[in-house]
Coordinates of C-alpha atoms and ligand atoms in Angstrom, one line a residue:
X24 CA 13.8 -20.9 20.2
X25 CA 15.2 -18.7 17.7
X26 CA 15.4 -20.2 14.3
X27 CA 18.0 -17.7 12.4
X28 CA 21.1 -16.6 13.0
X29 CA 22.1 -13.1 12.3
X30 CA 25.0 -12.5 10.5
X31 CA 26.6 -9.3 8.7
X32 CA 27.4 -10.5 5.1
X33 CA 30.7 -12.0 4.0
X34 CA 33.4 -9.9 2.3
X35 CA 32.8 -11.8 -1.1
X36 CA 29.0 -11.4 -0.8
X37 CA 29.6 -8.1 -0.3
X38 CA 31.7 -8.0 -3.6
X39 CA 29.7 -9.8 -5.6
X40 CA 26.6 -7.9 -4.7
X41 CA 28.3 -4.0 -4.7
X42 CA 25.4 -2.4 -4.6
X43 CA 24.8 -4.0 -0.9
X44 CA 25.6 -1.9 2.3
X45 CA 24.3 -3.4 6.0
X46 CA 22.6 -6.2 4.6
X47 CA 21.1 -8.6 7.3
X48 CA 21.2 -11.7 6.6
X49 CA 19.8 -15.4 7.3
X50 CA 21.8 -18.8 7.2
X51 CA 20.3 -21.8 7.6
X52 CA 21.7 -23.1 11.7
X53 CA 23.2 -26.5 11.3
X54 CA 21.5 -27.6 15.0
X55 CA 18.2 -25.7 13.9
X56 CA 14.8 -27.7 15.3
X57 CA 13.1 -30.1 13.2
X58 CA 9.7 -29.0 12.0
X59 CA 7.6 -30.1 15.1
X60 CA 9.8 -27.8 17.3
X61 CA 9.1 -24.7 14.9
X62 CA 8.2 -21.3 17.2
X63 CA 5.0 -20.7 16.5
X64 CA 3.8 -18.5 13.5
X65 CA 7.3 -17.3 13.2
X66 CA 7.8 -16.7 9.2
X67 CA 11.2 -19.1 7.7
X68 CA 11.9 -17.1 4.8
X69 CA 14.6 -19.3 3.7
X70 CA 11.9 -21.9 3.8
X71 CA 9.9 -19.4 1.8
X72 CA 12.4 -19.4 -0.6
X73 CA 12.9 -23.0 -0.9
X74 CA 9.0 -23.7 -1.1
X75 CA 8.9 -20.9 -4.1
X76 CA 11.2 -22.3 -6.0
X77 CA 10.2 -25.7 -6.3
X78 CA 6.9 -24.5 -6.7
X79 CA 8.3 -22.9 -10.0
X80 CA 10.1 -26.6 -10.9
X81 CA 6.5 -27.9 -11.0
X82 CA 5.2 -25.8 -12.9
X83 CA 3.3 -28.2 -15.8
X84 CA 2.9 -25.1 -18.3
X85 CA 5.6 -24.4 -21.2
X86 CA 8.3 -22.8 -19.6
X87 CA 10.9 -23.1 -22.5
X88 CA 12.6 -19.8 -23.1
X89 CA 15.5 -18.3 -24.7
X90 CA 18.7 -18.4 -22.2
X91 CA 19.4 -14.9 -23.6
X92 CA 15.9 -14.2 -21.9
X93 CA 15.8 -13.0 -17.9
X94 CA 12.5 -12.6 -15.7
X95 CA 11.3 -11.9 -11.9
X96 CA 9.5 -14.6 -10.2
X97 CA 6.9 -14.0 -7.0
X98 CA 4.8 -16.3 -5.2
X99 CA 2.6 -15.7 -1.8
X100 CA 2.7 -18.1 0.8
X101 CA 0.5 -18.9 3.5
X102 CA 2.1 -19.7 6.8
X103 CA 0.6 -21.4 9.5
X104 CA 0.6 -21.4 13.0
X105 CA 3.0 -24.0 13.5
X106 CA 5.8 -22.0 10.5
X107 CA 4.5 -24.5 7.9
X108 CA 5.0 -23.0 4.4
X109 CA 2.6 -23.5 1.8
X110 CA 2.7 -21.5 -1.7
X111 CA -0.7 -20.7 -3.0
X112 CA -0.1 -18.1 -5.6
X113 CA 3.0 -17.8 -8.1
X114 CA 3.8 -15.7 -10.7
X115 CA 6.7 -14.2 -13.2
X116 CA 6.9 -11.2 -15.5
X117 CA 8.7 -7.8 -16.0
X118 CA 6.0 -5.9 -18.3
X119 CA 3.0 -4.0 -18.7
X120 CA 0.9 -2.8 -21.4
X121 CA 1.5 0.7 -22.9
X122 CA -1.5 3.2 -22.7
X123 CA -2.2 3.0 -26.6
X124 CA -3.5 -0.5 -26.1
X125 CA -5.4 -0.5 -23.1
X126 CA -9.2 -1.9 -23.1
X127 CA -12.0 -0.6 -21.5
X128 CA -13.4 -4.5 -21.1
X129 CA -11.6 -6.0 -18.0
X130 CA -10.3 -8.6 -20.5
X131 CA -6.8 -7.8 -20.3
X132 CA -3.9 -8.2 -17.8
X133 CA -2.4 -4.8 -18.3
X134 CA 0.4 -5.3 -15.7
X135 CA 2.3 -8.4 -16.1
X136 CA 4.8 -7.7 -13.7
X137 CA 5.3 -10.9 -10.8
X138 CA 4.4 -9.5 -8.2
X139 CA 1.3 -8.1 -9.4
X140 CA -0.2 -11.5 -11.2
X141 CA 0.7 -13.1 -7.9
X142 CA -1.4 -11.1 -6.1
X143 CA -4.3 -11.7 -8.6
X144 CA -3.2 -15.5 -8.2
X145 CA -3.7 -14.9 -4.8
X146 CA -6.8 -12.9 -4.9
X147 CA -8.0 -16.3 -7.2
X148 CA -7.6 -18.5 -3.7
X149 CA -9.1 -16.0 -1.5
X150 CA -12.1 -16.1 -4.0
X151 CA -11.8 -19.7 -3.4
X152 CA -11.6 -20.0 0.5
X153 CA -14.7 -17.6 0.3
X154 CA -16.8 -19.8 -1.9
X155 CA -16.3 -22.5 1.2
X156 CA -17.0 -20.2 3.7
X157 CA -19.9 -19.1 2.1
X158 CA -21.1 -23.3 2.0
X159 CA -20.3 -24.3 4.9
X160 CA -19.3 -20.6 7.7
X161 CA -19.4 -22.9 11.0
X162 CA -16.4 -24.7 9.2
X163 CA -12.7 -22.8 9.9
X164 CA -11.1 -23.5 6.2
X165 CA -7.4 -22.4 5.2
X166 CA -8.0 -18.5 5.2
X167 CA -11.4 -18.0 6.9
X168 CA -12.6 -17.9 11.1
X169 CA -15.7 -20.2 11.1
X170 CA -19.0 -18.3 12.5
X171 CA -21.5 -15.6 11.3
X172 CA -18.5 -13.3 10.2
X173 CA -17.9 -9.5 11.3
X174 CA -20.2 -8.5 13.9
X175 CA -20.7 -5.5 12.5
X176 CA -20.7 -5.9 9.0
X177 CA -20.8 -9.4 8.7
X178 CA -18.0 -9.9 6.3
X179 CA -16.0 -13.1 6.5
X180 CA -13.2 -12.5 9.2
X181 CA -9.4 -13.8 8.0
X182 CA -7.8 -16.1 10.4
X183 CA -5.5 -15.0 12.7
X184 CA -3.3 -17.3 13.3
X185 CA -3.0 -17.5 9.3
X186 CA 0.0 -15.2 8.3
X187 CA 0.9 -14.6 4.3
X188 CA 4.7 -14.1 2.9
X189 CA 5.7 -12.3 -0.3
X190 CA 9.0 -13.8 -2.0
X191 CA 10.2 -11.5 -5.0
X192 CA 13.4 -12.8 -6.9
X193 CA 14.8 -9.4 -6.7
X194 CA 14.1 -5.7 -5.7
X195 CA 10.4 -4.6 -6.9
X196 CA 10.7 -2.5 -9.6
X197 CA 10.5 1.6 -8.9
X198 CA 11.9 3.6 -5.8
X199 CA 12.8 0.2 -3.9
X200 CA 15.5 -0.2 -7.1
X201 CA 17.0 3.2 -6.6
X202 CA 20.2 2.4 -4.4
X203 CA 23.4 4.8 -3.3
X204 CA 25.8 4.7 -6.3
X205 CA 28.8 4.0 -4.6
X206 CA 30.7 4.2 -0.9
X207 CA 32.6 7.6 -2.1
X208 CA 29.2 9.1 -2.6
X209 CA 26.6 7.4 0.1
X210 CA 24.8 10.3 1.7
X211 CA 25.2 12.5 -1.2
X212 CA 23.8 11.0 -4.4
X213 CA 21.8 8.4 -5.2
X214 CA 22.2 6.0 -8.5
X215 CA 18.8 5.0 -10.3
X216 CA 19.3 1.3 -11.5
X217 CA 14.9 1.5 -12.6
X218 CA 13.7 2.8 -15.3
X219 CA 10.7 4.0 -13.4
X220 CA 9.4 7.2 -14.7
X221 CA 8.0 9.4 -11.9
X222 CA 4.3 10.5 -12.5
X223 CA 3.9 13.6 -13.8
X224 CA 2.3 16.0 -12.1
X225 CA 3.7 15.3 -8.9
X226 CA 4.4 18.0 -6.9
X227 CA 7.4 17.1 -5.0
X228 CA 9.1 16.9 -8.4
X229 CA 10.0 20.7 -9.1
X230 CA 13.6 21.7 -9.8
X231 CA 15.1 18.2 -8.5
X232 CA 16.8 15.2 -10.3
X233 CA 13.7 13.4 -10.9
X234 CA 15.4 10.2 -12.3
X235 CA 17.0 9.6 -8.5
X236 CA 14.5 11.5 -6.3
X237 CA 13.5 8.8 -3.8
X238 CA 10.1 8.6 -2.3
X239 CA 7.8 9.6 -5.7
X240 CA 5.3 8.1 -7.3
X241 CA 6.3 5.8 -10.5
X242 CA 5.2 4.1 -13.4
X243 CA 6.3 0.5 -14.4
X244 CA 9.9 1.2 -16.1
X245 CA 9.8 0.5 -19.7
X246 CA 10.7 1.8 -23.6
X247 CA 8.3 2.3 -26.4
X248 CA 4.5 3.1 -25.6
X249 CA 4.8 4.5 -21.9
X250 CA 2.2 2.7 -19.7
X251 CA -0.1 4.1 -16.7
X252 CA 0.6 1.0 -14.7
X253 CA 2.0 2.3 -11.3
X254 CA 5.3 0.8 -9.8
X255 CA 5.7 -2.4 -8.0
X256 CA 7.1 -0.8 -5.4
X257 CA 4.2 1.7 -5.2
X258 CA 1.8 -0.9 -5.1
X259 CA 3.5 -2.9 -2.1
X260 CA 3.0 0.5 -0.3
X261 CA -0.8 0.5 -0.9
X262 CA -1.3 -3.0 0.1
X263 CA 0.1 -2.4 3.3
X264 CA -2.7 0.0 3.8
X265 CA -5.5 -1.5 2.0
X266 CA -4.6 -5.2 1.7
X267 CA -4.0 -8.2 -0.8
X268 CA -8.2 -8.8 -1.5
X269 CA -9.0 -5.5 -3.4
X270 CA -12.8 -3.2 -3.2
X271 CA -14.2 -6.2 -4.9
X272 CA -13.8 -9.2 -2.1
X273 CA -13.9 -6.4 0.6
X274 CA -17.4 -6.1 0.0
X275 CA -17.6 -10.1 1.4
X276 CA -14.3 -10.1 4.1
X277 CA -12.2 -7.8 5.9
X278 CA -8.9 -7.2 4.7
X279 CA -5.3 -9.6 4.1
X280 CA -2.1 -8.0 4.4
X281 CA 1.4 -9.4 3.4
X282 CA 3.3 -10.1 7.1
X283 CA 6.6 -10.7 5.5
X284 CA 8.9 -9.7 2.1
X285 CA 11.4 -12.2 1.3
X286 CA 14.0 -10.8 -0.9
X287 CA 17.7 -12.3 -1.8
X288 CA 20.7 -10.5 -1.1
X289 CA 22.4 -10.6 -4.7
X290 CA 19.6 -8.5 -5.9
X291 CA 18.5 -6.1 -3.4
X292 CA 19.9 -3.5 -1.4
X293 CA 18.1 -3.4 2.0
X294 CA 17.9 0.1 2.9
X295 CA 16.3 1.5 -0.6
X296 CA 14.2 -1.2 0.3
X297 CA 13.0 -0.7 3.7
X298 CA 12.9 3.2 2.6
X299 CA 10.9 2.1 -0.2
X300 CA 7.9 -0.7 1.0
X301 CA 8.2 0.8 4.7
X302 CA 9.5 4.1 5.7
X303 CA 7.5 6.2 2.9
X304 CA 4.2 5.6 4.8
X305 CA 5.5 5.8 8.8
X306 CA 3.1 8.5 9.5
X307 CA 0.4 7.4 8.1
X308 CA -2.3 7.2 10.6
X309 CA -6.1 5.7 10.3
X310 CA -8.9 7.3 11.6
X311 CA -11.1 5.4 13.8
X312 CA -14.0 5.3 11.0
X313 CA -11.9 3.0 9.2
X314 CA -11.3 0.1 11.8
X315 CA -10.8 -2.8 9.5
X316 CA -7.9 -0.8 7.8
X317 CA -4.9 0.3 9.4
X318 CA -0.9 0.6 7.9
X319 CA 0.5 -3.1 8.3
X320 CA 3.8 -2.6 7.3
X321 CA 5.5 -5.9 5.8
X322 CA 9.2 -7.1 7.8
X323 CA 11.0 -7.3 5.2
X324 CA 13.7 -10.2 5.3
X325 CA 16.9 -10.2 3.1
X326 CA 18.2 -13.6 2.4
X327 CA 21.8 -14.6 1.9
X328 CA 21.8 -18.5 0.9
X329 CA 23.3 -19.2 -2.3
X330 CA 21.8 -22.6 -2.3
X331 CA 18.4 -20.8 -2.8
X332 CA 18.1 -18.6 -6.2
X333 CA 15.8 -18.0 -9.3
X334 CA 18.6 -18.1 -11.9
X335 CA 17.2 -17.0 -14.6
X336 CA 16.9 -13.8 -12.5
X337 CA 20.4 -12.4 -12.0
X338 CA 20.4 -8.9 -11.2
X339 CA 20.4 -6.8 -14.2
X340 CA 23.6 -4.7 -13.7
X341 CA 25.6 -7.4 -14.6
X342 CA 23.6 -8.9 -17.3
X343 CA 22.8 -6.1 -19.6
X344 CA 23.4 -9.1 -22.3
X345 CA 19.9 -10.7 -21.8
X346 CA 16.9 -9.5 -22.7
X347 CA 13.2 -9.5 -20.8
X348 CA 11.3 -12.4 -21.1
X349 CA 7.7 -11.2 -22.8
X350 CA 6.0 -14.1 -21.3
X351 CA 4.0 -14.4 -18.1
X352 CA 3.0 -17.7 -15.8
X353 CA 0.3 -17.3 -13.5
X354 CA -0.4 -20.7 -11.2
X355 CA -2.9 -20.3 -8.9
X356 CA -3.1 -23.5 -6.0
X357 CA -7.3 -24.2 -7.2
X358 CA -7.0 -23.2 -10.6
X359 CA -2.8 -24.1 -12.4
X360 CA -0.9 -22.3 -14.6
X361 CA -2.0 -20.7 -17.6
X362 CA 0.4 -18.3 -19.7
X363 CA 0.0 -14.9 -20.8
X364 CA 1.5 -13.3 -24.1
X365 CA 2.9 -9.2 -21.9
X366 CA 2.2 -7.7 -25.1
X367 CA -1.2 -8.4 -25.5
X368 CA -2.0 -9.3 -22.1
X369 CA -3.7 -12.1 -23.4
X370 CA -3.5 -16.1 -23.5
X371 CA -0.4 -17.3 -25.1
X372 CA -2.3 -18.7 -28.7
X373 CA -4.6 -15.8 -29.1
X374 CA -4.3 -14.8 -32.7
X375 CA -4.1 -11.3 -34.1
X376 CA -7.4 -11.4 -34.8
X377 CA -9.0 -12.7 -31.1
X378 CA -6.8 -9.8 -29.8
X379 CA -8.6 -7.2 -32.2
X380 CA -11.8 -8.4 -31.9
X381 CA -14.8 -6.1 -30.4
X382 CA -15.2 -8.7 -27.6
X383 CA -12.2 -10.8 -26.4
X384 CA -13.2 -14.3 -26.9
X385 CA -12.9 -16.4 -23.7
X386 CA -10.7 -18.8 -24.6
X387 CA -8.1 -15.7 -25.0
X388 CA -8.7 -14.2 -21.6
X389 CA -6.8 -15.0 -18.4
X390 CA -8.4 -16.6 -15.8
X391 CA -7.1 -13.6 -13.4
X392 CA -8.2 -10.7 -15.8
X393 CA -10.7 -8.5 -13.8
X394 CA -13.3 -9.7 -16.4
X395 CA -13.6 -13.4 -15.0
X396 CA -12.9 -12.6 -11.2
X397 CA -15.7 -10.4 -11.3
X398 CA -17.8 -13.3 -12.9
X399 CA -16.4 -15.6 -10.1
X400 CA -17.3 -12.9 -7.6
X401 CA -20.6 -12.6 -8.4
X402 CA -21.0 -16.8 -9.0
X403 CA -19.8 -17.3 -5.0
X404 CA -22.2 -14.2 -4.0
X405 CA -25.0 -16.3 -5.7
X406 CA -24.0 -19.9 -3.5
X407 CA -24.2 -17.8 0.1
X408 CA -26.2 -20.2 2.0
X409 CA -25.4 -19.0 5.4
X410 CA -29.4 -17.2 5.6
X411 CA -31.1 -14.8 4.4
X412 CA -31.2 -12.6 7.1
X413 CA -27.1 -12.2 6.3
X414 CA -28.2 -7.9 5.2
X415 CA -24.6 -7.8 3.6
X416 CA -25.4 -11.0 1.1
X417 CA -28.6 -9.9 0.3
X418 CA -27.5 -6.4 -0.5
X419 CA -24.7 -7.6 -2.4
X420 CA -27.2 -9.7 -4.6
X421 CA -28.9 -7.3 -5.5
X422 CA -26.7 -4.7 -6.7
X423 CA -25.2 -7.4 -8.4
X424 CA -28.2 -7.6 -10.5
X425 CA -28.0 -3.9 -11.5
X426 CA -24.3 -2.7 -11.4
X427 CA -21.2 -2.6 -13.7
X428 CA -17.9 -3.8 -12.4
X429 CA -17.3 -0.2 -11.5
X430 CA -20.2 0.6 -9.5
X431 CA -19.9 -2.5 -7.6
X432 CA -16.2 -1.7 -6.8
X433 CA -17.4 2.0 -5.8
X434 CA -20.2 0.1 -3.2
X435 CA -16.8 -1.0 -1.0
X436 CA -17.2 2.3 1.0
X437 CA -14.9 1.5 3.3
X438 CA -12.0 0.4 1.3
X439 CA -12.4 3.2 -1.2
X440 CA -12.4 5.9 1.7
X441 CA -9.1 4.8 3.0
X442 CA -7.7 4.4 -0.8
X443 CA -9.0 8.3 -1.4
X444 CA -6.7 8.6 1.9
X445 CA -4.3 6.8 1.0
X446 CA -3.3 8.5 -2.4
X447 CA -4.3 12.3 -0.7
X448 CA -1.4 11.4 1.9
X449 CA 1.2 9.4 0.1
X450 CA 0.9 10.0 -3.5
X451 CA -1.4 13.0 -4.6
X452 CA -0.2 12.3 -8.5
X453 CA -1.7 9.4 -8.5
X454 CA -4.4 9.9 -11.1
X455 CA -7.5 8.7 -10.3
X456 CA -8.4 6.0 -13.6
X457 CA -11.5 5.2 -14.5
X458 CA -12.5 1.8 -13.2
X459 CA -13.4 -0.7 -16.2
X460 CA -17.7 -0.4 -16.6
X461 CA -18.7 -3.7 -17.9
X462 CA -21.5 -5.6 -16.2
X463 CA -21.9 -9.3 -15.0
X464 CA -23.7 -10.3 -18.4
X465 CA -21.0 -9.8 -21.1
X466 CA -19.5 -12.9 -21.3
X467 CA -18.7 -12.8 -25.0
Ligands
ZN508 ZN1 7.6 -4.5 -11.0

C-alpha cells in the first residue's frame, strides 16, 4: 500500500516559498495504515521529520540561544525493515574553521556544519555496533549481519534490510543552494543564495560567472579567515560514492550509504537539489576492482507539512535580521550531547589558554574529533574476539602498533582508490590535504 500522496504544492506554499518551482510534495493521508501495516523498508520522511525534531526537544545539553540567532539542524536515522524510524545521530551548525587556525593534532572539529557532525555522530554508533559485532559476530545487532563477515575480506557486512535517512532543516550549503532567480529568467540565469566560494584552481571555472556556475567544487560559505572545508553539498556527493563510515572503519566493514534526503519545502528548491546531491555524478561508473563501492545515489524527498519545522531555521532570504548561531550540538544515541564552541572547534568551557595549548587537553576535545575516534578505533580493534585466524584483525593490530592516524587511513586501499577516482572524475580541484599524522599514544 502506498503510504504518501503526491501532490503539486499549493498556490500559497508556492508564494511563500518563491524560490520553489515543481516541488513534490508529501502530506500526511488521513486513512494512512497504522504502523503494523507499514510497506516494508519503505522510508516515511515525514516520520523522519517528526522523529528529528523531537529528538532535538530532548536534547539535555544547554540549548539557550539568542532569538536573533538562526542555525541548520541534521540528524540520520536508521530505518528498519518494517518503516520504523529511529534517530541515532543529530547535529546543528553553520560554520567551519578558517585555515589560519587549523591543527595538525586531530583535536579539532574543523567543520561544524550539521550535516557534517551528524555524520561523525553517526560514524560514533557505527563504531559502536562494531565493538558488538566484534564480541559477539554470530549475533545480528542494529547495523551489522551476524557470521564471519566478508568472505573475501572479512570485514563486517551492513545489514540489508537496515536502510539510513538524512533529514537537513534546509538546502545543504554550496551548489544545492544555488537556485533560478526568478520565472522571467529560468533557463537563462541562475541566482546564488550561498556564499560558497568555488575552489580555485578549478578548471571548469575559466571566463564564466563563477559565483552562479553550477556543478563546481566549493568551500563552506563564510566571511573573515576563508576555510579549506569543502561544501556540504560536495560532501553529500562523495558519500554517495564512498559512504557514511570513512577509510578508517572501512578497514573493519564494508561501506553505509544514505538511502534517503529529507528536506522541507520552505527551504529548498528541488531541482538545484536533485542537480546538486544527484545528477553531478550520473556517469560515474565503478570498475569491477572496487566491488564494495559503487554510486548509491540518495532519493531525495521534499516535504511540505507545516506541522513539521526546525524554526529556528527559516530560510535565510527572508531573515537577513538574524545572525548564525556559533554554537554546535552533537548527540550521538551511545554517547549524548556535548557542545562545541565553531570558532575554536572545541568544547564549549575551553579557556583561551586550553585552546592555545601545545597539546589540547582532553577535557576540551570533542568526543567526535578525529583524535578520539581514532582512539576508539583502535580500543574495538584490540576487543576482536571472533579468532585469531580473522587475517584482517590481526593485520589491523598490528599496524596499529606502528602507524600514525594517517598511515592507517592510507592502509584502506580500497576506499582510497575509489576516493582518488572519485575526485579525478568529479572534482579534480579538490586538493589533496594532508591527512592529520598523530599516532595512537598521544593522549595528552
Ligand atoms: Zn553546510
Amino acid at each position: 500500500m502506498k503510504r504518501f500522496k503526491e501532490k503539486k504544492g499549493t498556490k500559497n506554499e508556492e508564494e511563500e516559498s518563491k524560490n520553489t518551482t515543481t516541488t513534490t510534495t508529501f502530506e500526511r493521508c488521513s486513512d494512512e495504515p497504522s504502523g503494523s501495516e507499514k510497506e516494508e523498508n519503505m522510508i516515511d520522511p515525514i516520520e523522519v521529520i517528526r522523529k528529528s525534531l523531537e529528538a532535538y526537544e530532548k536534547l539535555t545539553c544547554d540549548k539557550k540561544s539568542d532569538p536573533r540567532e538562526w542555525t541548520v539542524l541534521s540528524t540520520i536515522c536508521r530505518v528498519d525493515s518494517k518503516g520504523n524510524v529511529d534517530v541515532v545521530a543529530l547535529a546543528t551548525g553553520t560554520k567551519a574553521i578558517g585555515k589560519g587556525k587549523l591543527r595538525d593534532d586531530g583535536c579539532l572539529l574543523r567543520d561544524t556544519h550539521a550535516e557534517v557532525l551528524a555524520r561523525r555522530a553517526f560514524r560514533c554508533y557505527l563504531v559502536n555496533r562494531l565493538r558488538e559485532y566484534m564480541l559477539s559476530p554470530m549475533k545480528a545487532n542494529d547495523a551489522f549481519r551476524s557470521g564471519t563477515g566478508d568472505r573475501f575480506t572479512g570485514r563486517a557486512i551492513p545489514r540489508g534490510d537496515v536502510r539510513y535517512a538524512m533529514y537537513v532543516s534546509q538546502a545543504p550549503c554550496g551548489d544545492a543552494c544555488i537556485v533560478p532567480s526568478g520565472s522571467s529568467l529560468v533557463g537563462e540565469s541562475w541566482c546564488l543564495h550561498t556564499g560558497a566560494r568555488p575552489v580555485a584552481g578549478d578548471g571548469k571555472l575559466d571566463g564564466l560567472n563563477q559565483e552562479c556556475r553550477t556543478g563546481i567544487l566549493r568551500t563552506k560559505p563564510g566571511r573573515g579567515d576563508r576555510t579549506r572545508s569543502i561544501s556540504c553539498s560536495d560532501k553529500l556527493l562523495r558519500w554517495s560514492v564512498l559512504g557514511l563510515q570513512g577509510a578508517l572503519l572501512s578497514t573493519m566493514m564494508n561501506p553505509v550509504y544514505i538511502s534517503a534526503i529529507v528536506l522541507p519545502s520552505h527551504a529548498v528548491n528541488e531541482s538545484a537539489v536533485k542537480r546538486a546531491l544527484v545528477s553531478r555524478v550520473f556517469d560515474f561508473s565503478t570498475r569491477k576492482d572496487c566491488q564494495d563501492y559503487n554510486l548509491k545515489s540518495p532519493e531525495i524527498c521534499i516535504v511540505s507539512s507545516k506541522e513539521y519545522r526546525f524554526e529556528k531555521s527559516p530560510f535565510s532570504i527572508r531573515r537577513d535580521d538574524r545572525v548564525s548561531c556559533d554554537k554546535s550540538f552533537i548527540w550521538s544515541r551511545d554517547v549524548g550531547s556535548e557542545v562545541i564552541l565553531a570558532k575554536s572547534g572545541l568544547r564549549a568551557g575551553t579557556t583561551k589558554k586550553d585552546g592555545r595549548a601545545k597539546i589540547i587537553p582532553l577535557k576540551c576535545r570533542s568526543f567526535h574529533c578525529s583524535s578520539s575516534h581514532f582512539h576508539r578505533f583502535a580500543e574495538i580493534l584490540s576487543s576482536d574476539v571472533r579468532n585469531q585466524n580473522n587475517i584482517k584483525v590481526r593485520e589491523c593490530l598490528k599496524l596499529l602498533k606502528s602507524s600514525t592516524y594517517r598511515s592507517f587511513k592510507d592502509s584502506a586501499v580500497e576506499y582510497q582508490n575509489m576516493k582518488r577516482k572519485f575526485r579525478k572524475k568529479v572534482f579534480p580541484a579538490w586538493e589533496v590535504r594532508a591527512t592529520p599524522s598523530f599516532r595512537i599514544n598521544e593522549k595528552g
